[in-house]
PDB file of C-alpha atoms in Angstrom:
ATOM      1  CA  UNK A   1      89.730  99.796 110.519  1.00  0.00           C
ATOM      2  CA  UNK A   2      92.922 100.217 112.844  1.00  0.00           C
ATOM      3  CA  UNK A   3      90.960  97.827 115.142  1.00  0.00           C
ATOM      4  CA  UNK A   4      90.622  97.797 119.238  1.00  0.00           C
ATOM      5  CA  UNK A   5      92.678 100.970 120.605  1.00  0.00           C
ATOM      6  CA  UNK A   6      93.994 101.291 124.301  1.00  0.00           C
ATOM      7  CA  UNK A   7      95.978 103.181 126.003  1.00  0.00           C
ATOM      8  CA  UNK A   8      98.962 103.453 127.933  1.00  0.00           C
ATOM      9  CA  UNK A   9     100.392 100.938 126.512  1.00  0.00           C
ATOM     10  CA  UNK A  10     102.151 100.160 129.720  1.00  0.00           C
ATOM     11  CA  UNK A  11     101.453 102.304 133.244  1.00  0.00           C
ATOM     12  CA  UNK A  12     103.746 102.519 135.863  1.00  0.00           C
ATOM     13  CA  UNK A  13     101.780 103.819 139.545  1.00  0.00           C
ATOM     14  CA  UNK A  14     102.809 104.003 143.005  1.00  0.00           C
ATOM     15  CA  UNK A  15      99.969 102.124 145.073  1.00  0.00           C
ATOM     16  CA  UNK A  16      97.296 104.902 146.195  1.00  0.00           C
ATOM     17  CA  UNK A  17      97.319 105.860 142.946  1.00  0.00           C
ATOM     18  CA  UNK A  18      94.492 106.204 141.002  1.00  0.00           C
ATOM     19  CA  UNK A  19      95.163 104.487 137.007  1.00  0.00           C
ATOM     20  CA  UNK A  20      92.769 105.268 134.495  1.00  0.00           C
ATOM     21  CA  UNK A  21      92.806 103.351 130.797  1.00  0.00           C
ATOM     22  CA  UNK A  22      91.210 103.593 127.802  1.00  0.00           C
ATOM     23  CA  UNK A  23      89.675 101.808 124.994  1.00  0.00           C
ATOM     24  CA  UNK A  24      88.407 102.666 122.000  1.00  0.00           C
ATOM     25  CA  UNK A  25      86.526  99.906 120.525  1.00  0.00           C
ATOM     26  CA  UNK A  26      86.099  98.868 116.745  1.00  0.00           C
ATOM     27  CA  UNK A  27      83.946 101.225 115.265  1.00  0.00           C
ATOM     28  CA  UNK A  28      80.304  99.857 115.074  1.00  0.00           C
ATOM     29  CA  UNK A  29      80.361  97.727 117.337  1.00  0.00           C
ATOM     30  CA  UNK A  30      77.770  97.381 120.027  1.00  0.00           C
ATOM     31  CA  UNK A  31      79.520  95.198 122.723  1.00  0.00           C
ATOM     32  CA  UNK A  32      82.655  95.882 124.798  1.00  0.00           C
ATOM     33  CA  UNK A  33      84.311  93.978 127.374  1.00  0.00           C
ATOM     34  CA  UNK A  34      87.036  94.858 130.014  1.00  0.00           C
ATOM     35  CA  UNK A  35      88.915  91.926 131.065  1.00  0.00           C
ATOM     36  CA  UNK A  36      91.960  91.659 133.359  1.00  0.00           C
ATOM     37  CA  UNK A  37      94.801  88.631 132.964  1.00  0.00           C
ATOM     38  CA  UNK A  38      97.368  87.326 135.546  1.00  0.00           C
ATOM     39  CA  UNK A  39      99.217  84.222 135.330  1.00  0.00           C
ATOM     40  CA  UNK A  40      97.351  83.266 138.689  1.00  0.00           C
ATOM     41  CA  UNK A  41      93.684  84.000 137.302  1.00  0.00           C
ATOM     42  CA  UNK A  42      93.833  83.659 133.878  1.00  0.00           C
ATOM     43  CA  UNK A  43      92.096  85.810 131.491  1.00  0.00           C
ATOM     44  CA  UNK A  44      88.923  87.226 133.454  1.00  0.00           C
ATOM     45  CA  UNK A  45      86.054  89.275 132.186  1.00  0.00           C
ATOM     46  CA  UNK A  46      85.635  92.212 134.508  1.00  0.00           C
ATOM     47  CA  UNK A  47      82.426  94.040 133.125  1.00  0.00           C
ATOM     48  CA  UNK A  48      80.969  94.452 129.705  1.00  0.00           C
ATOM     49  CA  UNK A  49      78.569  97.355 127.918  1.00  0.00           C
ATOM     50  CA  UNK A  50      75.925  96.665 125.470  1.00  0.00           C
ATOM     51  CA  UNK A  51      74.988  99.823 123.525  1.00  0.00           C
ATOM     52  CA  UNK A  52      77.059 102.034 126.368  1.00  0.00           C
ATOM     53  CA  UNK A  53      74.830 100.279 129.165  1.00  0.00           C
ATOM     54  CA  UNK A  54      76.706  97.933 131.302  1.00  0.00           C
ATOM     55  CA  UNK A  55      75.035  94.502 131.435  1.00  0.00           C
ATOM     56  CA  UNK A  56      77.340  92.473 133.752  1.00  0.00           C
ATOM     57  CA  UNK A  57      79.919  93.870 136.371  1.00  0.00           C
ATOM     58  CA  UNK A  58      80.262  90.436 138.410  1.00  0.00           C
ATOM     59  CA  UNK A  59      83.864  90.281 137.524  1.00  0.00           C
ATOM     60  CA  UNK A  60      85.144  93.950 138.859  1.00  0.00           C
ATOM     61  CA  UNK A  61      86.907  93.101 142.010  1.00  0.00           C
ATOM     62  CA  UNK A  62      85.873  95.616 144.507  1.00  0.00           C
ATOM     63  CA  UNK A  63      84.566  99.264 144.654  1.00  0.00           C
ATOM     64  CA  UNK A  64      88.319 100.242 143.738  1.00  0.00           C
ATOM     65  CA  UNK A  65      87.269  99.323 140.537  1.00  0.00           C
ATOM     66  CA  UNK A  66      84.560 101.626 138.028  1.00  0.00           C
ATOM     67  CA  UNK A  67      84.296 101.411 134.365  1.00  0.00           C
ATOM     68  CA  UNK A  68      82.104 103.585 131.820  1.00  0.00           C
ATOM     69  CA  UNK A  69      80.989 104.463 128.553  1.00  0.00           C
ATOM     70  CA  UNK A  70      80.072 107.678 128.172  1.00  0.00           C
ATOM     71  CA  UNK A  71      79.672 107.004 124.079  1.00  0.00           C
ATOM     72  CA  UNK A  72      79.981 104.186 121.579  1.00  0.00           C
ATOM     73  CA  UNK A  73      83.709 105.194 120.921  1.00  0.00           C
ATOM     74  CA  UNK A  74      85.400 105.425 124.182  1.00  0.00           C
ATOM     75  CA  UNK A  75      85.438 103.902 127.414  1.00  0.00           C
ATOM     76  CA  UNK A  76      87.185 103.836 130.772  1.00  0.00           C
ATOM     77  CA  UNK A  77      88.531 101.512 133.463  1.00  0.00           C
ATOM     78  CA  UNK A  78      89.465 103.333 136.347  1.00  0.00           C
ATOM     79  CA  UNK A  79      91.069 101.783 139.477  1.00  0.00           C
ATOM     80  CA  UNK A  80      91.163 104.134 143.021  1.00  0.00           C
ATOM     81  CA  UNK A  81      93.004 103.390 144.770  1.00  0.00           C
ATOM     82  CA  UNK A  82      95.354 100.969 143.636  1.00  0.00           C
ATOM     83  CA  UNK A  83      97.412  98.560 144.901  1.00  0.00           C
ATOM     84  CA  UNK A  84     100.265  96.404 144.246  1.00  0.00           C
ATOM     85  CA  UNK A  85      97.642  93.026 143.658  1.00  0.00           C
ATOM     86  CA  UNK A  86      95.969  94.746 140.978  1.00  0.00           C
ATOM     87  CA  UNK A  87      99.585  94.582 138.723  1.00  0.00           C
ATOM     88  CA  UNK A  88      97.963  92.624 135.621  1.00  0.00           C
ATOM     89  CA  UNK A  89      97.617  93.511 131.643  1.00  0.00           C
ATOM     90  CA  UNK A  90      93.973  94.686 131.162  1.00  0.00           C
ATOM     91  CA  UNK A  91      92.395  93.807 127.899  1.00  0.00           C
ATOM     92  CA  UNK A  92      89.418  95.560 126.116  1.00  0.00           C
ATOM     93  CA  UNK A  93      87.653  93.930 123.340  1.00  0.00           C
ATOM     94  CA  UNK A  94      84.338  94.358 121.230  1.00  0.00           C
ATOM     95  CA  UNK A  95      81.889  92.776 119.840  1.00  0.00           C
ATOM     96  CA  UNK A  96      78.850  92.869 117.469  1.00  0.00           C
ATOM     97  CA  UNK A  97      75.656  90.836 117.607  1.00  0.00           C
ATOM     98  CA  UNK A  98      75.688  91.325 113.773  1.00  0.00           C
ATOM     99  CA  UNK A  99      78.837  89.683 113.326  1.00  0.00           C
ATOM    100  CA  UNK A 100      77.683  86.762 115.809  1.00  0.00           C
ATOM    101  CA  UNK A 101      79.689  88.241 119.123  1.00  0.00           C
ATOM    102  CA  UNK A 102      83.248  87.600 117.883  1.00  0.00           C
ATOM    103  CA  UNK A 103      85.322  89.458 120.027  1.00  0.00           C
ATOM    104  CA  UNK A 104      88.139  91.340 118.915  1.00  0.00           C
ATOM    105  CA  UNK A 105      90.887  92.268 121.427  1.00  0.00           C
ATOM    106  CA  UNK A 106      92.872  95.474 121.717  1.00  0.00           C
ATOM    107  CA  UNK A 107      96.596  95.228 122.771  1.00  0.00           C
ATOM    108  CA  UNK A 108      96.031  95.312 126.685  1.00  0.00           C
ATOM    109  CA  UNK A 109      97.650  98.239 129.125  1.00  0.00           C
ATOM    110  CA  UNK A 110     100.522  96.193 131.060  1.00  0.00           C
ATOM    111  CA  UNK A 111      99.696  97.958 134.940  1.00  0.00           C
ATOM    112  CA  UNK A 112     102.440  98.085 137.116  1.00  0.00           C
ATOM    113  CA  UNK A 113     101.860  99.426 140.914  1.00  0.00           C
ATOM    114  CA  UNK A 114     104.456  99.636 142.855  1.00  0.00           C
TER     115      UNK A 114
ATOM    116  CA  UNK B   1      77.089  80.521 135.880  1.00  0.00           C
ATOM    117  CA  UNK B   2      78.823  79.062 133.421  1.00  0.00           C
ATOM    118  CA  UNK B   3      81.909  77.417 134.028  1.00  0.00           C
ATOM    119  CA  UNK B   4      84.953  76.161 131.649  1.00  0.00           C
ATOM    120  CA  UNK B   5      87.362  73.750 132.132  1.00  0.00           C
ATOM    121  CA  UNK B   6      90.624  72.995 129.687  1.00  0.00           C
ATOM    122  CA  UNK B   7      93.196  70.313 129.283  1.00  0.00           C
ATOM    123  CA  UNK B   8      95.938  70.039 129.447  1.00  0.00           C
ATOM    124  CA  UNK B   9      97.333  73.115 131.146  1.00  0.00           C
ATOM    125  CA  UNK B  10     100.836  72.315 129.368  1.00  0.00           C
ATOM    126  CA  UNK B  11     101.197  70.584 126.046  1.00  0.00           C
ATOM    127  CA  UNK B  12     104.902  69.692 124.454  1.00  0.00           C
ATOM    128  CA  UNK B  13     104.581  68.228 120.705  1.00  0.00           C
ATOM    129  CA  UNK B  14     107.807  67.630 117.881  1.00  0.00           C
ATOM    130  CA  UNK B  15     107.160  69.707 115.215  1.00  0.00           C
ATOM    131  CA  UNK B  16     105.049  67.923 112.609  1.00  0.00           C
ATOM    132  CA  UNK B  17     102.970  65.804 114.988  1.00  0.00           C
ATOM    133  CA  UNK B  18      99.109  66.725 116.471  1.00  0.00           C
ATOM    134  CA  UNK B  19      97.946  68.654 119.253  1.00  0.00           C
ATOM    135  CA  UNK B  20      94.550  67.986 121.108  1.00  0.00           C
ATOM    136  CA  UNK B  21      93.061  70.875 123.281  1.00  0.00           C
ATOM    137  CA  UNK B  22      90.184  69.758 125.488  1.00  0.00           C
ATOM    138  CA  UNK B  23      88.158  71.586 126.914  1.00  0.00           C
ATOM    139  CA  UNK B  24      84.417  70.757 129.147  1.00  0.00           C
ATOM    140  CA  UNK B  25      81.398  73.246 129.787  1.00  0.00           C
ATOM    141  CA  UNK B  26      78.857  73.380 132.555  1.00  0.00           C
ATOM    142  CA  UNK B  27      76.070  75.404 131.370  1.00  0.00           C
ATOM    143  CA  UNK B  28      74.120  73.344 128.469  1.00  0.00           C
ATOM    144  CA  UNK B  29      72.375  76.637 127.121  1.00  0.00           C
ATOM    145  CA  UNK B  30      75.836  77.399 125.527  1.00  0.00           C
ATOM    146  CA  UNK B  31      75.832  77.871 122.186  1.00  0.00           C
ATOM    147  CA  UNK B  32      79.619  79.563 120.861  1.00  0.00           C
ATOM    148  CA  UNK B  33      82.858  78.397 121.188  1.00  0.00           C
ATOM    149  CA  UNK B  34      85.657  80.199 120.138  1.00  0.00           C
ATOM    150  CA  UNK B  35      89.521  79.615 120.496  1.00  0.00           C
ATOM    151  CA  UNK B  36      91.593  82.023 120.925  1.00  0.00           C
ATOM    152  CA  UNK B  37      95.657  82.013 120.409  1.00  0.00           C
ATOM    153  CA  UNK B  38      97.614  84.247 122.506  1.00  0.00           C
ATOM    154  CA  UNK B  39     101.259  84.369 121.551  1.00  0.00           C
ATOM    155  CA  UNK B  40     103.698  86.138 123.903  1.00  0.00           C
ATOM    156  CA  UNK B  41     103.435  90.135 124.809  1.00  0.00           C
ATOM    157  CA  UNK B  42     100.526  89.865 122.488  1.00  0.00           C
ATOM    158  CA  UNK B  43      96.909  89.701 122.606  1.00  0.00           C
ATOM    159  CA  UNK B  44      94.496  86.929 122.047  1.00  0.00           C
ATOM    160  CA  UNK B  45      93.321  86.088 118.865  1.00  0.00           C
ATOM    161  CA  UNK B  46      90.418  84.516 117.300  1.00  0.00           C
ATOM    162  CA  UNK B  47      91.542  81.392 115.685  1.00  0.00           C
ATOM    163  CA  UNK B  48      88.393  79.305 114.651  1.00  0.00           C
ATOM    164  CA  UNK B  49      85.185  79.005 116.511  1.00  0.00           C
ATOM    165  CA  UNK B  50      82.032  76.784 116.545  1.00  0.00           C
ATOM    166  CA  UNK B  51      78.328  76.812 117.026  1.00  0.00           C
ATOM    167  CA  UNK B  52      75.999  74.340 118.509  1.00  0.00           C
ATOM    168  CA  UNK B  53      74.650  73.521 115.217  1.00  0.00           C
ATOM    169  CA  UNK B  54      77.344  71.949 113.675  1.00  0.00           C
ATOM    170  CA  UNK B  55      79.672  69.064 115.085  1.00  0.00           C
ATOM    171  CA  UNK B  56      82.741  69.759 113.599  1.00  0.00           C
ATOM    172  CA  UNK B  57      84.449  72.740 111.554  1.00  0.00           C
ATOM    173  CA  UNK B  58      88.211  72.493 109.659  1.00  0.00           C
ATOM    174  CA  UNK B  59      90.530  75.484 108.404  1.00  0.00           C
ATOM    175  CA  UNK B  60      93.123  74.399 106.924  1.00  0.00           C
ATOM    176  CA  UNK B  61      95.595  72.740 109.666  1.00  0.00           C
ATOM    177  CA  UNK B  62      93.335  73.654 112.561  1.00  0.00           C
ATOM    178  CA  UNK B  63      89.843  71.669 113.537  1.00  0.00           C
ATOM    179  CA  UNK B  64      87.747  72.098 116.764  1.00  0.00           C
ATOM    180  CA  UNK B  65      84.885  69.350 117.454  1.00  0.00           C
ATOM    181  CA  UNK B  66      81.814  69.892 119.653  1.00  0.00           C
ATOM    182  CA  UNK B  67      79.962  67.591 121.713  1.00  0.00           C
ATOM    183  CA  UNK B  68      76.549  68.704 123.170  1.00  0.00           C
ATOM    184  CA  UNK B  69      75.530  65.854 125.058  1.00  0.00           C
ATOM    185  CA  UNK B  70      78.559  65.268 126.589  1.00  0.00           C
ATOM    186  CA  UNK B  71      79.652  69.271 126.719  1.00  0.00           C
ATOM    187  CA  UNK B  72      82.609  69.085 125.710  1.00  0.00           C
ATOM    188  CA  UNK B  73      84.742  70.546 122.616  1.00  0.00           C
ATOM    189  CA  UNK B  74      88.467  70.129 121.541  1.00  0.00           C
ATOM    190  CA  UNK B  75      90.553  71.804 119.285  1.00  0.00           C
ATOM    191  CA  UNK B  76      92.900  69.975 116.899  1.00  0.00           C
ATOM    192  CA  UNK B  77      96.243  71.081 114.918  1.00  0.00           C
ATOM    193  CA  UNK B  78      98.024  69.055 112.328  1.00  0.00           C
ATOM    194  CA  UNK B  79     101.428  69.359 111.314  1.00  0.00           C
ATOM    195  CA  UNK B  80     102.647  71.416 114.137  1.00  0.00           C
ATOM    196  CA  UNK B  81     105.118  74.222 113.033  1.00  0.00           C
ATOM    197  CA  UNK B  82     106.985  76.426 115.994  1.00  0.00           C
ATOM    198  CA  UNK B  83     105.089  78.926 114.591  1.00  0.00           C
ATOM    199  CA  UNK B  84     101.686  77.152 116.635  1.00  0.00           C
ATOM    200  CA  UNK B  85     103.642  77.857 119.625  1.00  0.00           C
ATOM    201  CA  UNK B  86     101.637  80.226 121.932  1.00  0.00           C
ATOM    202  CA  UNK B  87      98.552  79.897 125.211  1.00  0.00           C
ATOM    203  CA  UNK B  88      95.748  78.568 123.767  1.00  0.00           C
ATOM    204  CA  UNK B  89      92.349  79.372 124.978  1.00  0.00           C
ATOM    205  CA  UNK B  90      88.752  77.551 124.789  1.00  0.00           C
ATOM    206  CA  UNK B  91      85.586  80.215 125.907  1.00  0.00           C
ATOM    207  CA  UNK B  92      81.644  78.995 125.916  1.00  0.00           C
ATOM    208  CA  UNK B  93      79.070  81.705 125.357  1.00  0.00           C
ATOM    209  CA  UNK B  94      75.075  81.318 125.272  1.00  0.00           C
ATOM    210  CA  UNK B  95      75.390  83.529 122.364  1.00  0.00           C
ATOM    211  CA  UNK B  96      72.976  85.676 123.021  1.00  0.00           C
ATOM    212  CA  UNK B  97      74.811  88.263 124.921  1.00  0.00           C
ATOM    213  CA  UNK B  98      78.275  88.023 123.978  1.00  0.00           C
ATOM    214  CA  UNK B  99      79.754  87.339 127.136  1.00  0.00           C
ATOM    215  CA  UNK B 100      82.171  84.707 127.229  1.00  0.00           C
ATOM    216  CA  UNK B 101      83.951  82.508 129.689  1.00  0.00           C
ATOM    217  CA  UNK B 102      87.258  81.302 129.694  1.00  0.00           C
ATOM    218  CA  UNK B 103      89.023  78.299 130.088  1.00  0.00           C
ATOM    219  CA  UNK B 104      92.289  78.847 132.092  1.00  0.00           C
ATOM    220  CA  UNK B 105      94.483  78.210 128.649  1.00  0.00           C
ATOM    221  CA  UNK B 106      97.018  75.681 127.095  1.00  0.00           C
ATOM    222  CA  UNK B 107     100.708  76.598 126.464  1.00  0.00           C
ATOM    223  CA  UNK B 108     101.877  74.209 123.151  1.00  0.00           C
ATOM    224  CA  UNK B 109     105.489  74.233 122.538  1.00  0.00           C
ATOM    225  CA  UNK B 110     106.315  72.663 119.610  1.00  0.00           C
ATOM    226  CA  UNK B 111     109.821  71.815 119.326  1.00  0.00           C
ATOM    227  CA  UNK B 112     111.784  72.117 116.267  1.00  0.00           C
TER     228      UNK B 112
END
């Protein structure tokens, strides 16, 4: 399994921009999670899916932010407008309840707005 | 909601000595407790984890013990090597919905 997917790797945006990234998640699972880390906050869950339905969305910051999961193989984050505060690496991991909710991370998209 | 705390926020060992990661939880329906090693540019990995039923669990250099009643759980490494050098995080779940909260992470350097 080649594991979590995202991409860009790295994005580079002019604020007003609108950034979208994308996750592919481990293929059978059933959870995924979006989460957003900055040396200030930490490592913060943003929203998370359960069979494509999202459960919790507490953690997304404003209306800038949307997510969605339009299948069990993709999903996006998508930030409109941005702004230079929202400069961060975004993670996306899954999960399974049948292997006990161990959560498996992707490599993050490093955000840059300028 | 749940919320986790961990200590220390910085943690400087010699290589070959012990590290202690603590870390306290406010929500006693919690019931997972993963750590999670993040070294740099990279992204966090599972490293052992731990479920309410058991008190302690050991893999090979690493160890993490859970207490219930008091809510709290700690991770231990043995032997440092460089190599253990990363941000080390602590997360509580209830289990049942695979959501988990963070603590706000450890950086070990372990110096040669």
């Amino acid at each position: 399994d080649a594991g979590v997917i995202q991409s860009p790797r790295h994005e580079v945006t002019e604020m007003g921009q609108e950034v979208t990234l994308r996750c592919k998640p481990i293929s059978g699972h059933d959870y995924l999670f979006w989460y957003r880390q900055t040396m200030m906050r930490g490592l913060e869950l943003l929203i998370y899916f359960n069979n494509n339905v999202p459960i919790d969305d507490s953690g997304m910051p404003e209306d800038r932010f949307s997510a969605k999961m339009p299948n069990a193989s993709f999903s996006t984050l998508k930030i409109q407008p941005s702004e230079p505060r929202d400069s961060a690496v975004y993670f996306c991991a899954s999960a399974s309840q049948g292997g006990s909710y161990e959560q498996y991370f992707g490599p993050g998209t490093r955000l840059t707005v300028t | 909601g749940e919320n986790v705390e961990q200590h220390p926020s910085t943690l400087s060992v010699q290589e070959g000595d012990s590290a202690v990661i603590k870390c306290t939880y406010s929500d006693s329906a919690s019931n997972y407790f993963p750590w999670y090693k993040q070294e740099l540019g990279k992204r966090p990995q599972l490293i052992i984890d731990i479920r309410s039923n058991v008190g302690e669990k050991k893999d090979q250099r690493i160890a993490v013990t859970l207490n219930k009643t008091a809510k709290h759980f700690s991770l231990h490494i043995t032997e440092t090597q460089p190599e253990d050098s990363a941000v080390y995080f602590c997360a509580a779940s209830t289990g049942n919905t695979g959501k988990l909260i963070f603590g706000q992470g450890t950086t070990l350097q372990v110096k040669p």
